[in-house]
Amino acid sequence: MLFPEQQDELAAAMAAVERLLEARPRGPIVLRPHTSGDLGWIVESQARLYSAAFRWGKGMEAVAARIVADFLENFKPGREACWIAERDGQRLGAVLLVERSEQVAQLRLLAVLPAARGAGVGSLLVKQCERFARQAGYEKVYLWTQSVLTSARKIYQASGYRLVEESTHT
């Protein structure tokens, strides 16, 4: 008998095998605004991804849950947004853009599922944040990341973000 998270992992693996074996081409990657259930999925995805990759424990899940709760409770239409990347109805990744100040937006919780990495999903999500930030009148987009998140850092650097400060964080 498998635990629920193992069942989810097995189902995702089987779906990936089926997609790889299908003769038809896969659909395009689509970015869409979040809908009911997506923000819970973001918290779960963050917790699973970072627990598996870096053994970050409950603390990461708590941080993601707080960010999502703040987003939902203080949502500012036209100033904040969340996008879900998907292909053929399957979620691949997500990102939030929130108001940090009148002039500065903050990119939060960028994540791409391992099976979707290398397909440009992260770059699409970051570019969408930048377009939205410009339309909303922000002058800058701020973000912080962990040094071990090398793939994310490459995406940010390729998009023109630059390191302005380093600090120790747990």
Short mmCIF file of C-alpha atoms in Angstrom, two decimals:
data_model
loop_
_atom_site.label_atom_id
_atom_site.label_comp_id
_atom_site.label_asym_id
_atom_site.label_seq_id
_atom_site.Cartn_x
_atom_site.Cartn_y
_atom_site.Cartn_z
CA MET A 1 0.00 0.00 0.00
CA LEU A 2 1.29 3.43 -0.92
CA PHE A 3 1.03 6.59 1.15
CA PRO A 4 -1.04 9.39 -0.48
CA GLU A 5 2.07 11.34 -1.52
CA GLN A 6 3.52 8.17 -3.06
CA GLN A 7 0.24 7.61 -4.92
CA ASP A 8 0.45 11.17 -6.27
CA GLU A 9 4.07 10.64 -7.32
CA LEU A 10 3.23 7.34 -9.02
CA ALA A 11 0.25 8.87 -10.83
CA ALA A 12 2.41 11.77 -12.05
CA ALA A 13 5.10 9.35 -13.24
CA MET A 14 2.54 7.22 -15.06
CA ALA A 15 1.07 10.32 -16.70
CA ALA A 16 4.56 11.34 -17.83
CA VAL A 17 5.16 7.88 -19.32
CA GLU A 18 1.81 8.02 -21.13
CA ARG A 19 2.59 11.48 -22.53
CA LEU A 20 6.01 10.31 -23.74
CA LEU A 21 4.51 7.29 -25.46
CA GLU A 22 1.66 9.13 -27.15
CA ALA A 23 2.02 9.70 -30.89
CA ARG A 24 0.32 13.11 -30.90
CA PRO A 25 2.37 16.23 -30.28
CA ARG A 26 1.94 17.89 -26.91
CA GLY A 27 0.07 21.14 -26.63
CA PRO A 28 1.64 24.52 -26.00
CA ILE A 29 2.59 25.84 -22.60
CA VAL A 30 -0.18 28.17 -21.44
CA LEU A 31 -0.01 30.79 -18.69
CA ARG A 32 -3.30 31.45 -16.96
CA PRO A 33 -4.45 33.35 -13.87
CA HIS A 34 -4.94 31.28 -10.75
CA THR A 35 -8.30 29.71 -9.95
CA SER A 36 -9.67 27.94 -6.88
CA GLY A 37 -7.27 25.31 -5.60
CA ASP A 38 -4.20 26.64 -7.39
CA LEU A 39 -2.77 28.49 -4.41
CA GLY A 40 -3.06 25.39 -2.21
CA TRP A 41 -1.24 23.51 -4.97
CA ILE A 42 1.50 26.14 -4.93
CA VAL A 43 2.08 25.64 -1.20
CA GLU A 44 2.08 21.87 -1.61
CA SER A 45 4.43 22.03 -4.61
CA GLN A 46 6.86 24.31 -2.80
CA ALA A 47 6.91 22.00 0.22
CA ARG A 48 7.41 18.85 -1.85
CA LEU A 49 9.98 20.29 -4.24
CA TYR A 50 12.21 21.81 -1.62
CA SER A 51 11.83 18.96 0.83
CA ALA A 52 12.88 16.45 -1.83
CA ALA A 53 15.72 18.54 -3.25
CA PHE A 54 17.17 20.20 -0.16
CA ARG A 55 15.49 18.56 2.84
CA TRP A 56 13.95 21.89 3.79
CA GLY A 57 11.35 20.93 6.34
CA LYS A 58 8.10 22.36 7.62
CA GLY A 59 9.62 25.82 7.71
CA MET A 60 9.51 26.12 3.91
CA GLU A 61 5.91 25.00 3.80
CA ALA A 62 5.06 27.56 6.50
CA VAL A 63 6.80 30.35 4.56
CA ALA A 64 4.95 29.43 1.35
CA ALA A 65 1.64 29.20 3.22
CA ARG A 66 2.17 32.66 4.76
CA ILE A 67 3.02 34.21 1.39
CA VAL A 68 -0.06 32.65 -0.21
CA ALA A 69 -2.31 33.65 2.72
CA ASP A 70 -1.05 37.25 2.53
CA PHE A 71 -1.65 37.25 -1.21
CA LEU A 72 -5.23 36.03 -0.79
CA GLU A 73 -6.09 38.26 2.17
CA ASN A 74 -4.55 41.45 0.78
CA PHE A 75 -5.02 40.91 -2.97
CA LYS A 76 -4.86 44.13 -4.99
CA PRO A 77 -6.43 43.62 -8.43
CA GLY A 78 -4.44 45.35 -11.14
CA ARG A 79 -1.40 45.51 -8.85
CA GLU A 80 -0.89 41.83 -7.99
CA ALA A 81 -1.31 38.56 -9.86
CA CYS A 82 -0.58 34.85 -9.88
CA TRP A 83 0.00 32.73 -12.96
CA ILE A 84 -0.10 29.00 -13.43
CA ALA A 85 1.84 27.44 -16.30
CA GLU A 86 0.21 24.37 -17.75
CA ARG A 87 0.30 22.08 -20.73
CA ASP A 88 -2.60 19.88 -21.74
CA GLY A 89 -4.38 20.83 -18.51
CA GLN A 90 -1.47 19.75 -16.29
CA ARG A 91 0.12 22.29 -13.99
CA LEU A 92 3.84 22.77 -14.66
CA GLY A 93 4.75 25.74 -12.48
CA ALA A 94 3.62 28.99 -10.93
CA VAL A 95 4.65 32.45 -9.77
CA LEU A 96 3.15 35.35 -7.84
CA LEU A 97 3.80 39.07 -8.26
CA VAL A 98 2.89 41.22 -5.26
CA GLU A 99 3.14 44.86 -4.32
CA ARG A 100 6.21 45.57 -2.18
CA SER A 101 5.77 49.36 -2.35
CA GLU A 102 4.11 51.89 -4.64
CA GLN A 103 7.06 51.68 -7.07
CA VAL A 104 8.34 48.14 -6.46
CA ALA A 105 6.73 44.76 -7.17
CA GLN A 106 8.06 41.52 -5.73
CA LEU A 107 8.31 38.21 -7.56
CA ARG A 108 7.37 35.38 -5.16
CA LEU A 109 7.32 31.57 -5.12
CA LEU A 110 8.56 30.88 -8.65
CA ALA A 111 8.60 27.11 -9.08
CA VAL A 112 8.64 24.67 -11.98
CA LEU A 113 7.98 20.97 -11.52
CA PRO A 114 11.02 18.79 -12.28
CA ALA A 115 9.34 17.09 -15.26
CA ALA A 116 8.79 20.50 -16.92
CA ARG A 117 12.25 21.94 -16.39
CA GLY A 118 14.26 22.86 -19.46
CA ALA A 119 11.14 23.75 -21.47
CA GLY A 120 11.32 27.49 -20.75
CA VAL A 121 8.47 27.51 -18.21
CA GLY A 122 10.39 29.50 -15.60
CA SER A 123 11.44 32.12 -18.13
CA LEU A 124 7.86 32.47 -19.39
CA LEU A 125 6.60 33.02 -15.85
CA VAL A 126 9.27 35.62 -15.08
CA LYS A 127 8.59 37.48 -18.34
CA GLN A 128 4.86 37.50 -17.54
CA CYS A 129 5.63 39.09 -14.16
CA GLU A 130 7.73 41.75 -15.86
CA ARG A 131 4.98 42.57 -18.43
CA PHE A 132 2.38 42.83 -15.70
CA ALA A 133 4.65 44.97 -13.50
CA ARG A 134 5.19 47.45 -16.36
CA GLN A 135 1.44 47.64 -17.08
CA ALA A 136 0.72 48.14 -13.37
CA GLY A 137 3.15 51.07 -13.25
CA TYR A 138 5.90 49.55 -11.13
CA GLU A 139 9.41 50.94 -11.62
CA LYS A 140 11.26 47.83 -10.39
CA VAL A 141 10.75 44.16 -9.67
CA TYR A 142 12.44 42.86 -6.54
CA LEU A 143 13.15 39.25 -5.65
CA TRP A 144 15.26 37.24 -3.31
CA THR A 145 16.34 33.67 -3.72
CA GLN A 146 18.53 31.08 -2.10
CA SER A 147 22.06 30.48 -3.40
CA VAL A 148 21.33 26.75 -3.95
CA LEU A 149 18.55 27.52 -6.44
CA THR A 150 20.94 27.69 -9.36
CA SER A 151 18.35 27.14 -12.11
CA ALA A 152 16.19 29.97 -10.82
CA ARG A 153 19.23 32.22 -10.50
CA LYS A 154 20.13 31.53 -14.14
CA ILE A 155 16.62 32.51 -15.22
CA TYR A 156 16.82 35.73 -13.21
CA GLN A 157 20.28 36.61 -14.54
CA ALA A 158 19.21 35.92 -18.14
CA SER A 159 16.28 38.30 -17.57
CA GLY A 160 18.65 41.05 -16.41
CA TYR A 161 18.27 40.79 -12.64
CA ARG A 162 21.41 41.58 -10.71
CA LEU A 163 22.61 40.70 -7.25
CA VAL A 164 22.49 43.73 -4.96
CA GLU A 165 22.82 42.08 -1.56
CA GLU A 166 23.76 38.77 0.03
CA SER A 167 22.91 37.58 3.50
CA THR A 168 22.70 34.40 5.51
CA HIS A 169 19.18 33.03 5.77
CA THR A 170 17.74 29.85 7.21
#
